[in-house]
Amino acid sequence: MQFEPGDRRRVLPRHLRPQPEPDVFSYSIRAARAGDLPYVREIYNHFVSNSVVTLDERRSSIPYWREKFALLSKLGLPFLVAVSPAGVVIGYALAQPWAGKNAYRYTVEDSIYLGPGAGGKGLGAALLQALIDACEQLGIREMVAVISDTKADASIRLHAKLGFVEAGRMGRVGHKFGRELGTVYMRRALRPTRRRKFFSTSSGR
């Protein structure tokens, strides 16, 4: 049946109208590449300038991230990024040496940051789980998180959800934006699937 001009029946009832496709938050997680570092830098610097999630006060540089990328590559530690379908890095996670002594070689500290608009959608948990899996495959036995104790409830909940337990707190060890800040330490025992390949992280002194 055809509708004549001016016939109101040309407007379909609401339940018969085509519905717009819902926006789906999608991403893929892969190993970081050198070309990702400018995106990673901008994500991190957003938190440096606008929050106490990190106690860094100075914005990081590309040379800084290149050096970190090279170090983690040398040590064989995971550096992961979450990438949108358009190829934009929307979050990252990395594992770095817990301390510079060789005896700590089976322990790492995690670092996870999500870009603006990427939080609250399950990406943090996906990145942290991928990081845990990668570390277990490398033979890492322990993962530690050091979290600011101010406005970091989401990070604490995220780590608790993935099996981390609180290991201690230190009060007033940091100072940023005119505020005294403490830290929360959380840890998780990993289940390594292979023997850790040894890389020295100190000069031995």
mmCIF file of N, CA and C in Angstrom, residues 95-160:
data_model
loop_
_atom_site.group_PDB
_atom_site.id
_atom_site.type_symbol
_atom_site.label_atom_id
_atom_site.label_comp_id
_atom_site.label_asym_id
_atom_site.label_seq_id
_atom_site.Cartn_x
_atom_site.Cartn_y
_atom_site.Cartn_z
ATOM 1 N N ALA A 95 53.939 -4.382 33.865
ATOM 2 C CA ALA A 95 54.550 -4.941 35.070
ATOM 3 C C ALA A 95 56.009 -4.531 35.072
ATOM 4 N N GLN A 96 56.432 -3.930 36.168
ATOM 5 C CA GLN A 96 57.808 -3.475 36.275
ATOM 6 C C GLN A 96 58.470 -4.084 37.503
ATOM 7 N N PRO A 97 59.796 -4.103 37.548
ATOM 8 C CA PRO A 97 60.470 -4.701 38.703
ATOM 9 C C PRO A 97 60.013 -4.059 40.005
ATOM 10 N N TRP A 98 59.795 -4.888 41.007
ATOM 11 C CA TRP A 98 59.363 -4.386 42.309
ATOM 12 C C TRP A 98 60.477 -3.598 42.981
ATOM 13 N N ALA A 99 61.675 -4.047 42.834
ATOM 14 C CA ALA A 99 62.824 -3.342 43.413
ATOM 15 C C ALA A 99 64.053 -3.721 42.603
ATOM 16 N N GLY A 100 65.138 -2.993 42.847
ATOM 17 C CA GLY A 100 66.331 -3.167 42.034
ATOM 18 C C GLY A 100 67.240 -4.307 42.443
ATOM 19 N N LYS A 101 66.887 -5.036 43.487
ATOM 20 C CA LYS A 101 67.731 -6.145 43.936
ATOM 21 C C LYS A 101 67.375 -7.429 43.196
ATOM 22 N N ASN A 102 68.384 -8.198 42.870
ATOM 23 C CA ASN A 102 68.153 -9.426 42.106
ATOM 24 C C ASN A 102 67.226 -10.413 42.807
ATOM 25 N N ALA A 103 67.224 -10.401 44.150
ATOM 26 C CA ALA A 103 66.402 -11.346 44.901
ATOM 27 C C ALA A 103 64.914 -11.107 44.698
ATOM 28 N N TYR A 104 64.538 -9.930 44.169
ATOM 29 C CA TYR A 104 63.136 -9.619 43.921
ATOM 30 C C TYR A 104 62.700 -9.986 42.506
ATOM 31 N N ARG A 105 63.479 -10.789 41.809
ATOM 32 C CA ARG A 105 63.226 -11.016 40.391
ATOM 33 C C ARG A 105 61.923 -11.759 40.101
ATOM 34 N N TYR A 106 61.335 -12.400 41.113
ATOM 35 C CA TYR A 106 60.064 -13.097 40.906
ATOM 36 C C TYR A 106 58.861 -12.237 41.296
ATOM 37 N N THR A 107 59.097 -10.974 41.622
ATOM 38 C CA THR A 107 58.033 -10.077 42.060
ATOM 39 C C THR A 107 57.990 -8.854 41.160
ATOM 40 N N VAL A 108 56.782 -8.434 40.797
ATOM 41 C CA VAL A 108 56.610 -7.250 39.956
ATOM 42 C C VAL A 108 55.568 -6.332 40.570
ATOM 43 N N GLU A 109 55.619 -5.071 40.156
ATOM 44 C CA GLU A 109 54.602 -4.092 40.523
ATOM 45 C C GLU A 109 53.776 -3.767 39.291
ATOM 46 N N ASP A 110 52.460 -3.763 39.438
ATOM 47 C CA ASP A 110 51.623 -3.463 38.287
ATOM 48 C C ASP A 110 51.332 -1.971 38.190
ATOM 49 N N SER A 111 50.985 -1.542 36.987
ATOM 50 C CA SER A 111 50.610 -0.156 36.724
ATOM 51 C C SER A 111 49.537 -0.181 35.641
ATOM 52 N N ILE A 112 48.348 0.368 35.935
ATOM 53 C CA ILE A 112 47.226 0.326 35.004
ATOM 54 C C ILE A 112 46.570 1.694 34.936
ATOM 55 N N TYR A 113 46.405 2.202 33.722
ATOM 56 C CA TYR A 113 45.747 3.498 33.529
ATOM 57 C C TYR A 113 44.824 3.415 32.321
ATOM 58 N N LEU A 114 43.649 4.002 32.474
ATOM 59 C CA LEU A 114 42.663 4.032 31.404
ATOM 60 C C LEU A 114 42.463 5.463 30.932
ATOM 61 N N GLY A 115 42.283 5.623 29.639
ATOM 62 C CA GLY A 115 42.042 6.929 29.085
ATOM 63 C C GLY A 115 40.680 7.474 29.472
ATOM 64 N N PRO A 116 40.463 8.782 29.326
ATOM 65 C CA PRO A 116 39.164 9.388 29.641
ATOM 66 C C PRO A 116 38.025 8.701 28.893
ATOM 67 N N GLY A 117 36.967 8.368 29.622
ATOM 68 C CA GLY A 117 35.814 7.722 29.014
ATOM 69 C C GLY A 117 35.891 6.213 28.942
ATOM 70 N N ALA A 118 37.028 5.634 29.312
ATOM 71 C CA ALA A 118 37.194 4.180 29.208
ATOM 72 C C ALA A 118 36.956 3.466 30.527
ATOM 73 N N GLY A 119 36.760 4.218 31.598
ATOM 74 C CA GLY A 119 36.556 3.602 32.901
ATOM 75 C C GLY A 119 35.134 3.125 33.107
ATOM 76 N N GLY A 120 34.949 2.220 34.048
ATOM 77 C CA GLY A 120 33.630 1.738 34.387
ATOM 78 C C GLY A 120 32.987 0.823 33.373
ATOM 79 N N LYS A 121 33.779 0.269 32.468
ATOM 80 C CA LYS A 121 33.228 -0.581 31.408
ATOM 81 C C LYS A 121 33.872 -1.967 31.369
ATOM 82 N N GLY A 122 34.603 -2.288 32.424
ATOM 83 C CA GLY A 122 35.238 -3.603 32.486
ATOM 84 C C GLY A 122 36.617 -3.674 31.880
ATOM 85 N N LEU A 123 37.088 -2.566 31.324
ATOM 86 C CA LEU A 123 38.397 -2.594 30.674
ATOM 87 C C LEU A 123 39.523 -2.768 31.683
ATOM 88 N N GLY A 124 39.414 -2.108 32.845
ATOM 89 C CA GLY A 124 40.461 -2.237 33.853
ATOM 90 C C GLY A 124 40.658 -3.680 34.280
ATOM 91 N N ALA A 125 39.553 -4.383 34.524
ATOM 92 C CA ALA A 125 39.641 -5.785 34.935
ATOM 93 C C ALA A 125 40.230 -6.641 33.825
ATOM 94 N N ALA A 126 39.852 -6.353 32.585
ATOM 95 C CA ALA A 126 40.378 -7.127 31.458
ATOM 96 C C ALA A 126 41.877 -6.922 31.307
ATOM 97 N N LEU A 127 42.321 -5.680 31.444
ATOM 98 C CA LEU A 127 43.751 -5.403 31.339
ATOM 99 C C LEU A 127 44.540 -6.044 32.482
ATOM 100 N N LEU A 128 44.014 -5.925 33.702
ATOM 101 C CA LEU A 128 44.727 -6.497 34.844
ATOM 102 C C LEU A 128 44.784 -8.012 34.730
ATOM 103 N N GLN A 129 43.696 -8.648 34.313
ATOM 104 C CA GLN A 129 43.714 -10.103 34.154
ATOM 105 C C GLN A 129 44.702 -10.523 33.071
ATOM 106 N N ALA A 130 44.738 -9.764 31.974
ATOM 107 C CA ALA A 130 45.696 -10.080 30.910
ATOM 108 C C ALA A 130 47.126 -9.932 31.402
ATOM 109 N N LEU A 131 47.349 -8.930 32.255
ATOM 110 C CA LEU A 131 48.688 -8.723 32.811
ATOM 111 C C LEU A 131 49.067 -9.873 33.742
ATOM 112 N N ILE A 132 48.131 -10.282 34.581
ATOM 113 C CA ILE A 132 48.374 -11.412 35.486
ATOM 114 C C ILE A 132 48.694 -12.669 34.676
ATOM 115 N N ASP A 133 47.904 -12.945 33.664
ATOM 116 C CA ASP A 133 48.133 -14.134 32.842
ATOM 117 C C ASP A 133 49.511 -14.095 32.191
ATOM 118 N N ALA A 134 49.892 -12.924 31.675
ATOM 119 C CA ALA A 134 51.198 -12.798 31.016
ATOM 120 C C ALA A 134 52.325 -13.023 32.012
ATOM 121 N N CYS A 135 52.164 -12.501 33.232
ATOM 122 C CA CYS A 135 53.217 -12.672 34.238
ATOM 123 C C CYS A 135 53.334 -14.122 34.690
ATOM 124 N N GLU A 136 52.214 -14.796 34.816
ATOM 125 C CA GLU A 136 52.268 -16.211 35.202
ATOM 126 C C GLU A 136 52.957 -17.035 34.133
ATOM 127 N N GLN A 137 52.733 -16.704 32.879
ATOM 128 C CA GLN A 137 53.394 -17.416 31.793
ATOM 129 C C GLN A 137 54.900 -17.150 31.762
ATOM 130 N N LEU A 138 55.316 -16.049 32.382
ATOM 131 C CA LEU A 138 56.741 -15.717 32.440
ATOM 132 C C LEU A 138 57.423 -16.285 33.681
ATOM 133 N N GLY A 139 56.640 -16.880 34.582
ATOM 134 C CA GLY A 139 57.235 -17.441 35.797
ATOM 135 C C GLY A 139 57.267 -16.485 36.974
ATOM 136 N N ILE A 140 56.535 -15.362 36.894
ATOM 137 C CA ILE A 140 56.464 -14.427 38.006
ATOM 138 C C ILE A 140 55.610 -15.032 39.113
ATOM 139 N N ARG A 141 56.022 -14.820 40.371
ATOM 140 C CA ARG A 141 55.334 -15.462 41.486
ATOM 141 C C ARG A 141 54.489 -14.507 42.329
ATOM 142 N N GLU A 142 54.787 -13.229 42.254
ATOM 143 C CA GLU A 142 54.090 -12.278 43.120
ATOM 144 C C GLU A 142 53.874 -10.964 42.371
ATOM 145 N N MET A 143 52.682 -10.377 42.532
ATOM 146 C CA MET A 143 52.400 -9.071 41.947
ATOM 147 C C MET A 143 51.957 -8.123 43.056
ATOM 148 N N VAL A 144 52.511 -6.935 43.042
ATOM 149 C CA VAL A 144 52.248 -5.930 44.072
ATOM 150 C C VAL A 144 51.638 -4.698 43.423
ATOM 151 N N ALA A 145 50.686 -4.092 44.108
ATOM 152 C CA ALA A 145 50.098 -2.826 43.663
ATOM 153 C C ALA A 145 50.310 -1.791 44.754
ATOM 154 N N VAL A 146 50.758 -0.609 44.362
ATOM 155 C CA VAL A 146 50.918 0.510 45.291
ATOM 156 C C VAL A 146 49.914 1.569 44.870
ATOM 157 N N ILE A 147 48.924 1.821 45.721
ATOM 158 C CA ILE A 147 47.772 2.645 45.355
ATOM 159 C C ILE A 147 47.670 3.837 46.290
ATOM 160 N N SER A 148 47.426 5.008 45.729
ATOM 161 C CA SER A 148 47.171 6.187 46.541
ATOM 162 C C SER A 148 45.946 5.947 47.412
ATOM 163 N N ASP A 149 45.988 6.403 48.663
ATOM 164 C CA ASP A 149 44.865 6.143 49.563
ATOM 165 C C ASP A 149 43.755 7.182 49.454
ATOM 166 N N THR A 150 43.886 8.136 48.525
ATOM 167 C CA THR A 150 42.884 9.175 48.362
ATOM 168 C C THR A 150 42.226 9.052 46.991
ATOM 169 N N LYS A 151 40.894 8.942 46.984
ATOM 170 C CA LYS A 151 40.116 8.830 45.753
ATOM 171 C C LYS A 151 40.600 7.686 44.860
ATOM 172 N N ALA A 152 40.998 6.585 45.498
ATOM 173 C CA ALA A 152 41.474 5.430 44.731
ATOM 174 C C ALA A 152 40.639 4.198 45.038
ATOM 175 N N ASP A 153 39.406 4.415 45.499
ATOM 176 C CA ASP A 153 38.551 3.278 45.845
ATOM 177 C C ASP A 153 38.335 2.346 44.661
ATOM 178 N N ALA A 154 38.197 2.933 43.458
ATOM 179 C CA ALA A 154 37.959 2.108 42.278
ATOM 180 C C ALA A 154 39.134 1.176 42.018
ATOM 181 N N SER A 155 40.343 1.682 42.194
ATOM 182 C CA SER A 155 41.532 0.853 41.975
ATOM 183 C C SER A 155 41.635 -0.241 43.030
ATOM 184 N N ILE A 156 41.300 0.105 44.261
ATOM 185 C CA ILE A 156 41.336 -0.894 45.327
ATOM 186 C C ILE A 156 40.301 -1.986 45.054
ATOM 187 N N ARG A 157 39.092 -1.582 44.644
ATOM 188 C CA ARG A 157 38.054 -2.577 44.330
ATOM 189 C C ARG A 157 38.466 -3.444 43.149
ATOM 190 N N LEU A 158 39.081 -2.833 42.145
ATOM 191 C CA LEU A 158 39.523 -3.591 40.979
ATOM 192 C C LEU A 158 40.519 -4.668 41.384
ATOM 193 N N HIS A 159 41.516 -4.293 42.162
ATOM 194 C CA HIS A 159 42.532 -5.274 42.564
ATOM 195 C C HIS A 159 41.935 -6.357 43.464
ATOM 196 N N ALA A 160 41.035 -5.950 44.376
ATOM 197 C CA ALA A 160 40.396 -6.946 45.244
ATOM 198 C C ALA A 160 39.583 -7.937 44.416
#
